[in-house]
Structures are given as structure tokens and as C-alpha cells.
mmCIF file of C-alpha atoms in Angstrom:
data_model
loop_
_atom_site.group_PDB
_atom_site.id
_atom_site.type_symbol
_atom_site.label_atom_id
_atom_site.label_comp_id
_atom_site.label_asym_id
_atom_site.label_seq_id
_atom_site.Cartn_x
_atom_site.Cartn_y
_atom_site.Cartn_z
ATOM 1 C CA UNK A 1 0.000 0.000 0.000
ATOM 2 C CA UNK A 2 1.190 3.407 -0.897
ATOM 3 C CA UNK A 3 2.789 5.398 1.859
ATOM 4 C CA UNK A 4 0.408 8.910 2.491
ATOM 5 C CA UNK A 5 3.079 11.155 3.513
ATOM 6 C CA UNK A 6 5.645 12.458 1.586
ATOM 7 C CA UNK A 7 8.762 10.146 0.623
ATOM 8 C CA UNK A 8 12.170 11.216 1.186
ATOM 9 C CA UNK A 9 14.665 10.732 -1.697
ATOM 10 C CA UNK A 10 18.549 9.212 -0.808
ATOM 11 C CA UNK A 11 19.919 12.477 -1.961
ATOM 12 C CA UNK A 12 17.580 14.476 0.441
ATOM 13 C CA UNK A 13 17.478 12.674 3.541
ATOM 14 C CA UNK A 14 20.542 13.507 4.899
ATOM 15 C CA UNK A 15 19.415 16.801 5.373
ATOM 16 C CA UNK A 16 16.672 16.422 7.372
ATOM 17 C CA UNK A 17 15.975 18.194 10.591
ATOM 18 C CA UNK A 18 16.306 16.091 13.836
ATOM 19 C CA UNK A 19 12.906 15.887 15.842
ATOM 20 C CA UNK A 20 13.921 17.827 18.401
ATOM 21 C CA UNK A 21 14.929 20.614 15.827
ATOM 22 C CA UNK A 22 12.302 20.287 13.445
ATOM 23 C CA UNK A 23 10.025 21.448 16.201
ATOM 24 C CA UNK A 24 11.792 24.456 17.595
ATOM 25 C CA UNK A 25 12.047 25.521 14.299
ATOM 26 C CA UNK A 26 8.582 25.124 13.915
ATOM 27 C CA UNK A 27 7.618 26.666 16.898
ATOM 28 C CA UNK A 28 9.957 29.710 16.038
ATOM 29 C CA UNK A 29 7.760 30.115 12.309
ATOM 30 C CA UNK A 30 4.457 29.817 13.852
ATOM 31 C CA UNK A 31 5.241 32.472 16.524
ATOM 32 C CA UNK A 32 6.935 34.625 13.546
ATOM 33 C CA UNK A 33 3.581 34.343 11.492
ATOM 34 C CA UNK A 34 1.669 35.082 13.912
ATOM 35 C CA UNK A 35 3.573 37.916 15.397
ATOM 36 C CA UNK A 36 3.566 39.260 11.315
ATOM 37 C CA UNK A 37 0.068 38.929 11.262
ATOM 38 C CA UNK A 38 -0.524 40.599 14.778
ATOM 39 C CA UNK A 39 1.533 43.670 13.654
ATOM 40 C CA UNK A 40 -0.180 43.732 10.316
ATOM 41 C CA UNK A 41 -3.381 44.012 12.479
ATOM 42 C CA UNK A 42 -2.278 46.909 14.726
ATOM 43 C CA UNK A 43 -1.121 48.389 11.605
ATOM 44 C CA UNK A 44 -4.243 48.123 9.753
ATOM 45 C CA UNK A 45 -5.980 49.661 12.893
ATOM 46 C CA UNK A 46 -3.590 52.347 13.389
ATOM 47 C CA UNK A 47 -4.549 53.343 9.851
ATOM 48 C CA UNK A 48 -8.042 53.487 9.945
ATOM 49 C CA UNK A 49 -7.399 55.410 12.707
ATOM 50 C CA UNK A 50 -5.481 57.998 10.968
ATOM 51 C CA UNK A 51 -7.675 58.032 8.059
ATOM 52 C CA UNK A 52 -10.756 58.018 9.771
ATOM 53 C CA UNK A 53 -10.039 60.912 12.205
ATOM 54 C CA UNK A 54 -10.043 64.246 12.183
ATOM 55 C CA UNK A 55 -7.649 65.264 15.220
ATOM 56 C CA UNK A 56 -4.556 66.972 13.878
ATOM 57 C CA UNK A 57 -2.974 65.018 16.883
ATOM 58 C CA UNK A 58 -4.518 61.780 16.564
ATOM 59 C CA UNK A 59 -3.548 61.548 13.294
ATOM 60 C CA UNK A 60 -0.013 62.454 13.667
ATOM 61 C CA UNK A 61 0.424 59.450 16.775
ATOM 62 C CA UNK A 62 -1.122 56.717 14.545
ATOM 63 C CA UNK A 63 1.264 57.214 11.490
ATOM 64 C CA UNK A 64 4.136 57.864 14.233
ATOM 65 C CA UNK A 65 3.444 54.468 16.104
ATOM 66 C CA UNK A 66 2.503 52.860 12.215
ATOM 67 C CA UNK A 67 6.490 54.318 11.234
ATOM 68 C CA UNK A 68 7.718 52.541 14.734
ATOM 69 C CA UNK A 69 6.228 49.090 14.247
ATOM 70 C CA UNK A 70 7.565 49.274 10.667
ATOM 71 C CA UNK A 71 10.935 50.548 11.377
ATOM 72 C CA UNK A 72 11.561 48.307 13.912
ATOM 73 C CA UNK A 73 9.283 45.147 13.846
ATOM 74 C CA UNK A 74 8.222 44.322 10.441
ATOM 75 C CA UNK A 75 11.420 43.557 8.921
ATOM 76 C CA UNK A 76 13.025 41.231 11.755
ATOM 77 C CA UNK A 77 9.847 39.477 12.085
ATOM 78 C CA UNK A 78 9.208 38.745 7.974
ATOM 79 C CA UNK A 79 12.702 38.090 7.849
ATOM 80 C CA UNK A 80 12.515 35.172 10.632
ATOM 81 C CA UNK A 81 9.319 33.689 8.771
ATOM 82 C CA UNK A 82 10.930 33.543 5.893
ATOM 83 C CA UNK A 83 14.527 32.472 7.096
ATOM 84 C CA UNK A 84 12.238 29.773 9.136
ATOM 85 C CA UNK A 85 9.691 28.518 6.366
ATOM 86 C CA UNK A 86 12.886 27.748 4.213
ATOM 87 C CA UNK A 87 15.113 25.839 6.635
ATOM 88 C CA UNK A 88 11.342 23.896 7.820
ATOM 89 C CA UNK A 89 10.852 23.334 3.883
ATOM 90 C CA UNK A 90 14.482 22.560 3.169
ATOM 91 C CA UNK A 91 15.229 20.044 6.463
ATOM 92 C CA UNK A 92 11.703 18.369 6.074
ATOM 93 C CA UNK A 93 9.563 15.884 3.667
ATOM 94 C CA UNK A 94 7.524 18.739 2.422
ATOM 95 C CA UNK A 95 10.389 20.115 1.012
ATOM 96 C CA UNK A 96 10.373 23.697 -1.535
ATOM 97 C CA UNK A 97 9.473 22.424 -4.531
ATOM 98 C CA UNK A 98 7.918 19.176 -3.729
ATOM 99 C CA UNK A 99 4.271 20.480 -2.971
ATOM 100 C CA UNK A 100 2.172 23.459 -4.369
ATOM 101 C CA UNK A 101 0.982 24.649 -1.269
ATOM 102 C CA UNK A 102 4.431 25.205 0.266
ATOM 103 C CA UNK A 103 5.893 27.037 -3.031
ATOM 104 C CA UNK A 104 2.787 28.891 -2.940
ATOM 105 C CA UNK A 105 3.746 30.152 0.685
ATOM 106 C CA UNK A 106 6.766 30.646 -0.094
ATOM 107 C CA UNK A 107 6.593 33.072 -3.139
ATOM 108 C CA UNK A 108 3.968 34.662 -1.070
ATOM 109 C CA UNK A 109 5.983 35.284 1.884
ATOM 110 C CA UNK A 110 8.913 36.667 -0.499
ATOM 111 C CA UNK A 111 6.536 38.955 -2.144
ATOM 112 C CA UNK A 112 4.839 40.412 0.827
ATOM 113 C CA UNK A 113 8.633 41.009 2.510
ATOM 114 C CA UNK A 114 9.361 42.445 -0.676
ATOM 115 C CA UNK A 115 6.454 44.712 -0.346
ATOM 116 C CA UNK A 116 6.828 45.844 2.961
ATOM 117 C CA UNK A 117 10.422 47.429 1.832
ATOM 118 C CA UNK A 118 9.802 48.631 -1.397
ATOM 119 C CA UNK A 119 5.664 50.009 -0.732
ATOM 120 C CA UNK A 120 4.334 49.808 2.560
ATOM 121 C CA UNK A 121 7.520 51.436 4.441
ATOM 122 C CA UNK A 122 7.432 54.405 2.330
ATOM 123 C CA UNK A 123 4.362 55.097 2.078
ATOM 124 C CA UNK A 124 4.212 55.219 5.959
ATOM 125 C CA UNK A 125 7.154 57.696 6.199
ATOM 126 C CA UNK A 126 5.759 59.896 3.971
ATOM 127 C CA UNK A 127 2.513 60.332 5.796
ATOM 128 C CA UNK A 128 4.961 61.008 8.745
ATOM 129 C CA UNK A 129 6.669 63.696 6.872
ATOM 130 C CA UNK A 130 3.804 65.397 5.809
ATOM 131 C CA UNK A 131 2.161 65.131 8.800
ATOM 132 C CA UNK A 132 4.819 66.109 10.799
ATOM 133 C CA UNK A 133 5.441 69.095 8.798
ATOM 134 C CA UNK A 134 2.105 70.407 9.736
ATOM 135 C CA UNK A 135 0.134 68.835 6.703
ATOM 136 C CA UNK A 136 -2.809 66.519 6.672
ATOM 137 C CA UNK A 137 -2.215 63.170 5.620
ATOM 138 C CA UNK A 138 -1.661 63.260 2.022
ATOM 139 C CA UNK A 139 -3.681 60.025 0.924
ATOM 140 C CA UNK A 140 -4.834 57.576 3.126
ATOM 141 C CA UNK A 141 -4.225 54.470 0.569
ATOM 142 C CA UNK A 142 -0.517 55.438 2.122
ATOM 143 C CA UNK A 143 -1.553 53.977 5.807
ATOM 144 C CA UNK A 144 -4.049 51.643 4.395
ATOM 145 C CA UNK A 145 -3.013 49.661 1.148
ATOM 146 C CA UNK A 146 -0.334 48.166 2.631
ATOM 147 C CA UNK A 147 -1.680 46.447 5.612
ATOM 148 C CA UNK A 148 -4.949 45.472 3.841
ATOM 149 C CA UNK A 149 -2.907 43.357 1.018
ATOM 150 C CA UNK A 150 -0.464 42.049 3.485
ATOM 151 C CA UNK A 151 -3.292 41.265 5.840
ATOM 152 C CA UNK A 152 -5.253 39.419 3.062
ATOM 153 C CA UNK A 153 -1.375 37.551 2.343
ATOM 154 C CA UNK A 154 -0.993 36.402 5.511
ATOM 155 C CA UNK A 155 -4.864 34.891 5.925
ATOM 156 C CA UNK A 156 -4.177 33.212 2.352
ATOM 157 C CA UNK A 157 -0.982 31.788 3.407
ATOM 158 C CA UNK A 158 -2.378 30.958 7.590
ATOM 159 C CA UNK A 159 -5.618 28.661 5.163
ATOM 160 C CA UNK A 160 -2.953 26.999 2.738
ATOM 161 C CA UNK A 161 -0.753 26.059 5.796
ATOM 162 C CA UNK A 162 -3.998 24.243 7.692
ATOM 163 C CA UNK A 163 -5.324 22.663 4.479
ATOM 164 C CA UNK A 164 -2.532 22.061 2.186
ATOM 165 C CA UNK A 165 -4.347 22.172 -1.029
ATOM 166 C CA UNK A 166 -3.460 21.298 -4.311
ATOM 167 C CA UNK A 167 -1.396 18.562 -4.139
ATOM 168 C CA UNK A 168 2.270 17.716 -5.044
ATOM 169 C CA UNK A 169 4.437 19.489 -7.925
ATOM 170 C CA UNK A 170 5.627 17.675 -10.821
ATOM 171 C CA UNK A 171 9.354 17.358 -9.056
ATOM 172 C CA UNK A 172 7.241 16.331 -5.964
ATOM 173 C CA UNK A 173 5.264 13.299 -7.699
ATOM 174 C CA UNK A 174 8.448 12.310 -9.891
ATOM 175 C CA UNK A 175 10.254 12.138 -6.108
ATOM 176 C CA UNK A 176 7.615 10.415 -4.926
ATOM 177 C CA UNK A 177 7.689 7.796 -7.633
ATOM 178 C CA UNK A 178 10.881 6.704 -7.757
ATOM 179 C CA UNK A 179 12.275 4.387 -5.617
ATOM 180 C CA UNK A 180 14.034 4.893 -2.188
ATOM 181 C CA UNK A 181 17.207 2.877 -2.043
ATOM 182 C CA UNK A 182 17.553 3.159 1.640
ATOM 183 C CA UNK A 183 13.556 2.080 2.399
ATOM 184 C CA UNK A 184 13.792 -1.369 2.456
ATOM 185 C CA UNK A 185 10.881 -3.255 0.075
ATOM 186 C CA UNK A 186 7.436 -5.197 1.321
ATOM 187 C CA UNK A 187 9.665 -8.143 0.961
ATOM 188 C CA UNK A 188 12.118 -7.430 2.846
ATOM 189 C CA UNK A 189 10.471 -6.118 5.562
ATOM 190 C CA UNK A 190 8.432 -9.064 6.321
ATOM 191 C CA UNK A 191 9.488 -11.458 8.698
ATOM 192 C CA UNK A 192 10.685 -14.839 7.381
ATOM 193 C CA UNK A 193 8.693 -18.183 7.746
ATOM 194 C CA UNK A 194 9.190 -20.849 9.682
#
């Protein structure tokens, strides 16, 4: 009978994450995606708040605490999901390649880190400069945009991770398909009459 979970190749097995390791390192992506997610939250909230109000002051603390988490959060905490997602899809049988949802989540990931330096970041400190120079907030899409597509990102990638859709890649079901020198056959793993 065909084995459910993912086979391991020869050339792939020796890189596989101990037990003990496997789960800290899952432990440290789960925390880092939801801490991502949590931020992205207060974010989100912080800009409503600053595009829904119309306090002069109020205004200028949201996009001050929004260019605070960013500066200082954000980046270490997408960088550890990512940096953790890999070595989890590098040192286990899921693997990179070998199934869609995990390539998905990856490319995702990459993408919204991406995003987060090259469009949500600036956009944040330039409602703090004009803001702090006196100015209203020059367009709210600046304090909004960006956590409402990372938010919708990181609820994507939270459903793939429970339900693991889709099924494996072509390199995955070739992997899976060929056979594993070190797994010893149905023969040879029954026990021997006597």
C-alpha cells in the first residue's frame, strides 16, 4: 500500500531536521507568522485610525506608532518567517518544490517582505513627513493599502498552511515515484517463515 506522507529521496534525507529541531524551528515560524500577522493588524488599525479621524494630533500618533512598528518590527519578524519557512521546507519531507501549497507560501511570503520594503515602508514615512510638517495626511491608501494586502497575504498563506491544497508538484510526484534505495521493500520487511 502506498505510503500517504511524503517520501524522502537518498539524496535528500541527509538533510533532514532532527525531531527535536524540526520542532523548535517550527515553533519559532508559527510564533513569527503570527507575530507578522498581529503587527499587520495593529497596523491596519492604526490606519483606519489615521484616516478616519479628524484630530490633527490623533492623526499624527497613529502614522508615528505605524512608522515605529515598521521601522523596527516588520522587517526582523518577515525576515525570521521567511529564514524559518525555508530551513522547515528545506530540512523536512515537504520540502520547496515538492508540494504546491508550500511554493505557494513561499513566493507569497517573499513577495509580501518584498512589499513591505519597497511600498508599505514608504508610504508610511511619507505620511509622517507630511504630517509632521504640519500637513494633513496626504492620501490615506498610504496607511491603508499596505496592511490590507499584506493582511489578506498572511490569511491566504495561515488557510494553505492548515489545508494544504493542491497537491504535489511535478518534481514532488516524480520524487515520490521513484524508488528509495535506503527504504527497504514489502519483501524485505516481512518477517521470514518458519
Amino acid at each position: 500500500m502506498p505510503s500517504t506522507s511524503p517520501s524522502t529521496s537518498p539524496s535528500t534525507s541527509s538533510r533532514k531536521l532532527r525531531r527535536s529541531a524540526r520542532r523548535v524551528w517550527l515553533v519559532v515560524h508559527v510564533v513569527a507568522s503570527a507575530s507578522w500577522l498581529g503587527l499587520t493588524l495593529g497596523l491596519l488599525a492604526l490606519g483606519i485610525t489615521a484616516a478616519g479621524t479628524g484630530s490633527a494630533v490623533t492623526v499624527e500618533a497613529s502614522v508615528r506608532a505605524m512608522k515605529l512598528f515598521a521601522d523596527w518590527l516588520l522587517l526582523p519578524v518577515a525576515f525570521l518567517t521567511l529564514v524559518s519557512g525555508l530551513v522547515l521546507a528545506l530540512g523536512t519531507q515537504w520540502g520547496l518544490a515538492r508540494h504546491r501549497w508550500v511554493y505557494v507560501k513561499f513566493w507569497v511570503t517573499l513577495a509580501t517582505a518584498t512589499a513591505t520594503v519597497f511600498a508599505l515602508r514608504p508610504g508610511v514615512n511619507a505620511a509622517v513627513t507630511a504630517v509632521a510638517a504640519g500637513g494633513p495626511l496626504p492620501d490615506a491608501g498610504d496607511v491603508l493599502f499596505g496592511p490590507i494586502v499584506s493582511l489578506s497575504a498572511y490569511v491566504f498563506m495561515t488557510v494553505i498552511s492548515i489545508l494544504k491544497p493542491w497537491g504535489p508538484t511535478r518534481r514532488g510526484r516524480r520524487l515520490r515515484a521513484a524508488p528509495d534505495s535506503r527504504r527497504p521493500t514489502r519483501a524485505a520487511r516481512a518477517p521470514e517463515a518458519v
